[in-house]
Amino acid sequence: MTLGPPVTLAATAPQGFLSPTGVEIAFLLVGMATLGAAVITVTTKQLVHAALWLVVALGGLAVEYLLLTAEFIAWVQVLIYVGSVVVLLLFGLMLTKAPIGRSPDADSGNRWVALAVAIASAGALVWVVVDAFRTQWIDLDGAAQGSTEVTGTILFRHWVLPFEALSVLLLAALVGAIVLSRKNGDAETAEAAGTPTSATDKEQR
Amino acid sequence: MHLAYPAVLAVLLFCVGLYGVLARRNAILVLMSVELMLNAVNLNLVAFDVWLRDALHAGQALTLFTIAIAAAEIGIGLAIVLMVYRNRGTSDVDRLRDTAEGHGPDDGDHDAPEEAAAPAHTTEAAA
Amino acid sequence: MTTTTLAVLVPLLPFLGAVAGLLLGRKAPGFVRPLAILPTLTALGLAVVVALRQGGDRAIDAATELTPTGSVPIELALHLDGFAVLTAVLVGVVASCVQIYSTAYLRDDPRYPSYAALVSLFTSAMLLVVFSGDLMVLLVGWEIMGICSYFLVGHYWETPEARAASLKAFLVTKLGDVPFLIGLFALAADAGSFRITTILDKVAAGGLDHPTLIALLLLAGVAGKSAQFPLHTWLPDAMAGPTPVSALIHAATMVAAGVYFVARLLPVFAASAAALIVLAVMAAVTMAGSALAALAQDDIKRVLAYSTIGQLGYMTGALAVGDRGAGVFHLLSHGAFKALLFLAAGVIIHAAGTNSLAAMSRMGNLRDRVPDAFWTMSVALLALAAIPPFSGFFSKEAVLGAAEHTATGHSELAPATAGWIVLVAGLVTALLTAAYATRLWLLAFRGSGPAAPDHGRQPLAMTSVLWVLAIPSLTAGLSFGVLPDWFDGHDLTPTLTTSVLATGLALVGVIVTYGAWRHSSAMAARAPLAVDGREPLGAVAAHPEEGPAATEAEAITAHTPVYGSIAEAPDSADPGRLLLGPLHHAAANGFHLDALYTALFVRPTQAAARLVRFLDREVVDTYVRGAGNTANLLGTLVRRAQTGNVQTYLSALLAGSVVLAVAAVLVAAGA
C-alpha cells in the first residue's frame, strides 16, 4: 500500500525548554509513574505483585496514549492488555503454583549481567535518541490523530489486508493454544482413568 | 511536546523490560517483561505517528496490530509454559537446559517436586 | 661358438634355470628337478670347454658398455684367465654335486623348488663374479650371492636358529660390503675405470694415489665375505642352514669369492705394504683362532665351519705373501674336499639322527651304517690335515712355501714381515688342523656304545656325489706341476723344509689327539656315573625316518635345549677338553667375540633405537598429540559456554549488540 503524499512536519516554531506545556508536565509525571511501576515489576520478589504492578504500568501507558491524542489505542490498550493479558498472566501464575508472598529465587544468577546490559543499552539509546531529536516537537494542537473515526477510517480503507491477515493469525493462535493444551489433557485423562482400573485389577488378583 | 519525552520514555521502558527478560527466573515473569518491551515499542510508534502526522497513520495501525499479536503470543506462550510446568514440574527458565553440552532432558531437573507434578496432573484432569 | 660366447653362457644358463624354477616351481613340480640339475651340469660342461680353450694362455677380454655414468662408465666385461676358468670349473663341479645331492636331501621339503632356484641363482652369481672383468658387474654378482645366502641359510625358517643365523650372515657381510663399495668407487676414481685390466695397467704404470686406503676398504668387504677375523662370526651360526647349502656357499664358492677377488686385484693390494701386513695379521689370527675353536665344537658342522674359516685364512695368507697362485691352488683343492666333508656330514647326520659329536661317540657301528660317507670323509679329512699324497698337502705346502719364500726376503711383492707372520701361523695351524680333524674322525666313527639304528642305505644321489668329489680330494694335488702354466708362473712345488716341518707337525697333532682320546675315554670309563664305559649324555634323538632335511632341522633345534649351548656339550670323554684345558669354554664360544660384538655394537644400536623411539613418541608425538589436545581443550573451554540457559545466551547476544551499536554510533559521530 502506498504511504500517501509526503507528510509535512509540525510547525517548528522554537519553543523554549523552560516553558513546558501542561501536556508535557502531565506526560512527564505519568511517565515517571509508569517507569517506576515497570521497574518494580521486574525487580519485586513477589510474583503476584509483579503482575499487579504491570497493570499499573500498562495503565500508565494508556494515559500516555490519551495525552498523545491516540484515544482508540488507549482504550484498546486497557481492554486487551490490562483486561486480558494481565488476567492470562495471573491465571498462568496460579496454574504453575507460583509462590504467594516472597519467593527467594525470583531472579536468576544472570541479573548482574542483565543489569549491565540494560544500563548500557539504555545509555546508548537515550543518548542517540536525544541527540537525534533534540529540536523536534510534536504538534498536538490540531485534530486528534487517534480518534475512533480516524482509526476506523484508516483501518478499513488502507489497512484492510493486514487486518484480515491478523484475524487469521489470531485464529491460528487460538487453535494452537487449544491443541497444545488438549494433547496433554487427553493423555492426563487417559492416565487418570487407567490408574484406578489397574489398581482394581491388582485388588482382584 | 518535545519529541524526546515519549522517545526517551520508550527507551527506558524497553531497557527495563530487557532487564526483566534477562534477569527473571520464572518464565511468566519473563513473559511480563516481554510485554513491557512490546509496549515500549508501541509508545514509540504512536509518538512518531503523531509527530509525523502521517495520513495513513501507519504507526497507529501497526500499534494495533502489535497489541493483537502480543495478545495471541501471550496465549500461546502461557500454554507452552503450562505444558513445560506439567512435564518438568518447574517453570524456571534456568532449569530448561536441554541445549546444554552433555545434558539431556530432565538432567538434574528433578528438584521441583515430581510428587507435586502428579497431583497437578490429577487436578488438571479433574479441572 | 667362440670362447667368449660360451663364457657368457656359463653364468647365463643357471640364471635362466633359476628364473624358470621360480616361475614354474609351483605350477609344474615335475620340471623342478631337471631345471635344477641340467642348467648347472651344462654350465659345468661349458666351463670345462672354456677352460680347455683358454688353456692358461693369454687372457681373453671382451667388453660392451652397459651404461655411461657421466664419469666412469660401467661395462659388461669378461676377463678369462687361468684363475677365472679353473675357479669356474670348481664352482660348476661343486654346484652340480650339490644340486644332485639336494634332490635326495630335500626330497620331502615343500620349499624345494624355491631352494633349487635360489641355488641356481647363486651359482650364476658366483660364475658372474668369477668371469667378470668389470668391478661393478662383479659387485652385482657379489651382492646377489649375499642375498641368496640369506635366503638359503634361512631355509629352515621355522627354527629360530635359522632365522637368526640368516640375518646375522646378511648383516655381518653387509657391514663389510659398505666399505667395499666405497673402496670400489675410490679405486675406480683413482684408476679412471671399473675395468680390471685398466686398473691393473694403471697400477703397474703409475700407481694409485691412495693405495693403502683403497686396499683397507676392500679388505673389509673381503673379510666379511670370506669370513676372516673380525667379520667371521656369521659363518659358524650359518650352519643352521641345510647341509648342501653349507657345502656350496660356505665351502667352495661364496667364501672363496673374497679370496678370488684379492687374487684378481693382487697388484692393487701389493701396492701398499701396510695392507699386505694387515692381511697377513688377519690371516694369522683367523687361522690360529679358528683352529682352536674347531677343537672345542660339538656340532659336526660347526667344526667344519671353523675349519673353513681357518683354511680361508691360509688362502688369504698366501695372498698376503704375494703368491696368488698358491692361494688359488689351495682354494681349488679346499673347495673340493670341504664340499665333500660337508656333504658327508649331511649323510652322517641323517644316519645318526643327531649333529652332536658327543652323541655320535656314544653310538657303535655308525661307520657301518654309512660306509660311503666313512671312506670319503676319511679321504677328505686326510686332505684337510695335509697328509701326503692328498690334495690338501700339496696346496698347503704351496702356501707355506710361498710364505717361506717371502719370509726370507725373496719376494718382489710382499714384505718379509708378512711372510714370517703367515709362516709361523701356518705351521701352528697345521698342527691344530690335524688335531681337530683327528678328533672329528675319532668321535664320529670310533664311537662305542649301543649300535646306531639301521635305516637302510642312504640315497644313491647323496652317496654318489661323495665319490665324485673324493677323486679331486685324492688326486688334485698332483697338478702342482701344470698349474703354474695356468697361473702366474710361480713354482708350486712343495719345498723340503716346509713340507717336513708341516707334515711333522700334522702327525704330531694326530698322535697327540689320539692319545688324548684314549686317555679321556679311559678316564670317563672310570667315572662313577659311567655306563658302558661312558657317562650317559642327553641323547639327541631326531627321527631318521624322515627326510634328511627334516632330521637336520630337528637336530639343530634340539642341540641347545639338550646341551645348554649351540656349540659345546658337557662330554668329559671329549679329547678336545683335555687338549684345550682352560681354553675350552672360550674356544667353544668363539672366544666370546659374539658377546663382545653384542656389547660393542648391538646394545648401543638397540639403545639408540630405543632412544629414537622415545624421542619420536614422547617428544615429536607430543607436539602432534598436543596439537590435537589443544584443539580439544579449546573446544572444551568453548563448550563451557553452552550452559543451556537461554537467558545467558540472550545476555551475551545483547551485550555484544550494544557494544557494536555504541561503536557504530561513535564512529558515525566521529565521522
mmCIF file of C-alpha atoms in Angstrom, chain B residues 18 21-25 30 93-94 96-97 99-101, chain C residues 639-640 642-651 654 658:
data_model
loop_
_atom_site.group_PDB
_atom_site.id
_atom_site.type_symbol
_atom_site.label_atom_id
_atom_site.label_comp_id
_atom_site.label_asym_id
_atom_site.label_seq_id
_atom_site.Cartn_x
_atom_site.Cartn_y
_atom_site.Cartn_z
ATOM 1 C CA LEU B 18 15.169 -6.059 28.680
ATOM 2 C CA VAL B 21 13.814 -10.779 30.280
ATOM 3 C CA LEU B 22 17.415 -11.454 31.115
ATOM 4 C CA ALA B 23 17.209 -11.460 34.873
ATOM 5 C CA ARG B 24 13.956 -13.087 35.888
ATOM 6 C CA ARG B 25 13.830 -16.748 36.648
ATOM 7 C CA VAL B 30 9.860 -13.232 31.530
ATOM 8 C CA VAL B 93 13.931 -20.783 32.736
ATOM 9 C CA ASP B 94 17.184 -21.801 34.440
ATOM 10 C CA LEU B 96 15.428 -25.703 30.853
ATOM 11 C CA ARG B 97 18.884 -26.733 29.840
ATOM 12 C CA THR B 99 20.662 -27.371 24.731
ATOM 13 C CA ALA B 100 23.497 -27.551 27.221
ATOM 14 C CA GLU B 101 26.596 -29.572 26.382
ATOM 15 C CA ARG C 639 31.682 -25.732 25.176
ATOM 16 C CA ARG C 640 31.505 -24.386 28.708
ATOM 17 C CA GLN C 642 26.852 -23.924 26.219
ATOM 18 C CA THR C 643 25.047 -23.732 29.522
ATOM 19 C CA GLY C 644 21.631 -24.335 28.072
ATOM 20 C CA ASN C 645 20.394 -21.262 29.887
ATOM 21 C CA VAL C 646 18.633 -19.161 27.287
ATOM 22 C CA GLN C 647 18.898 -16.014 29.376
ATOM 23 C CA THR C 648 22.669 -16.296 29.353
ATOM 24 C CA TYR C 649 22.679 -16.641 25.612
ATOM 25 C CA LEU C 650 20.438 -13.647 25.203
ATOM 26 C CA SER C 651 22.524 -11.568 27.596
ATOM 27 C CA LEU C 654 22.573 -8.294 23.553
ATOM 28 C CA VAL C 658 25.101 -2.956 22.473
#
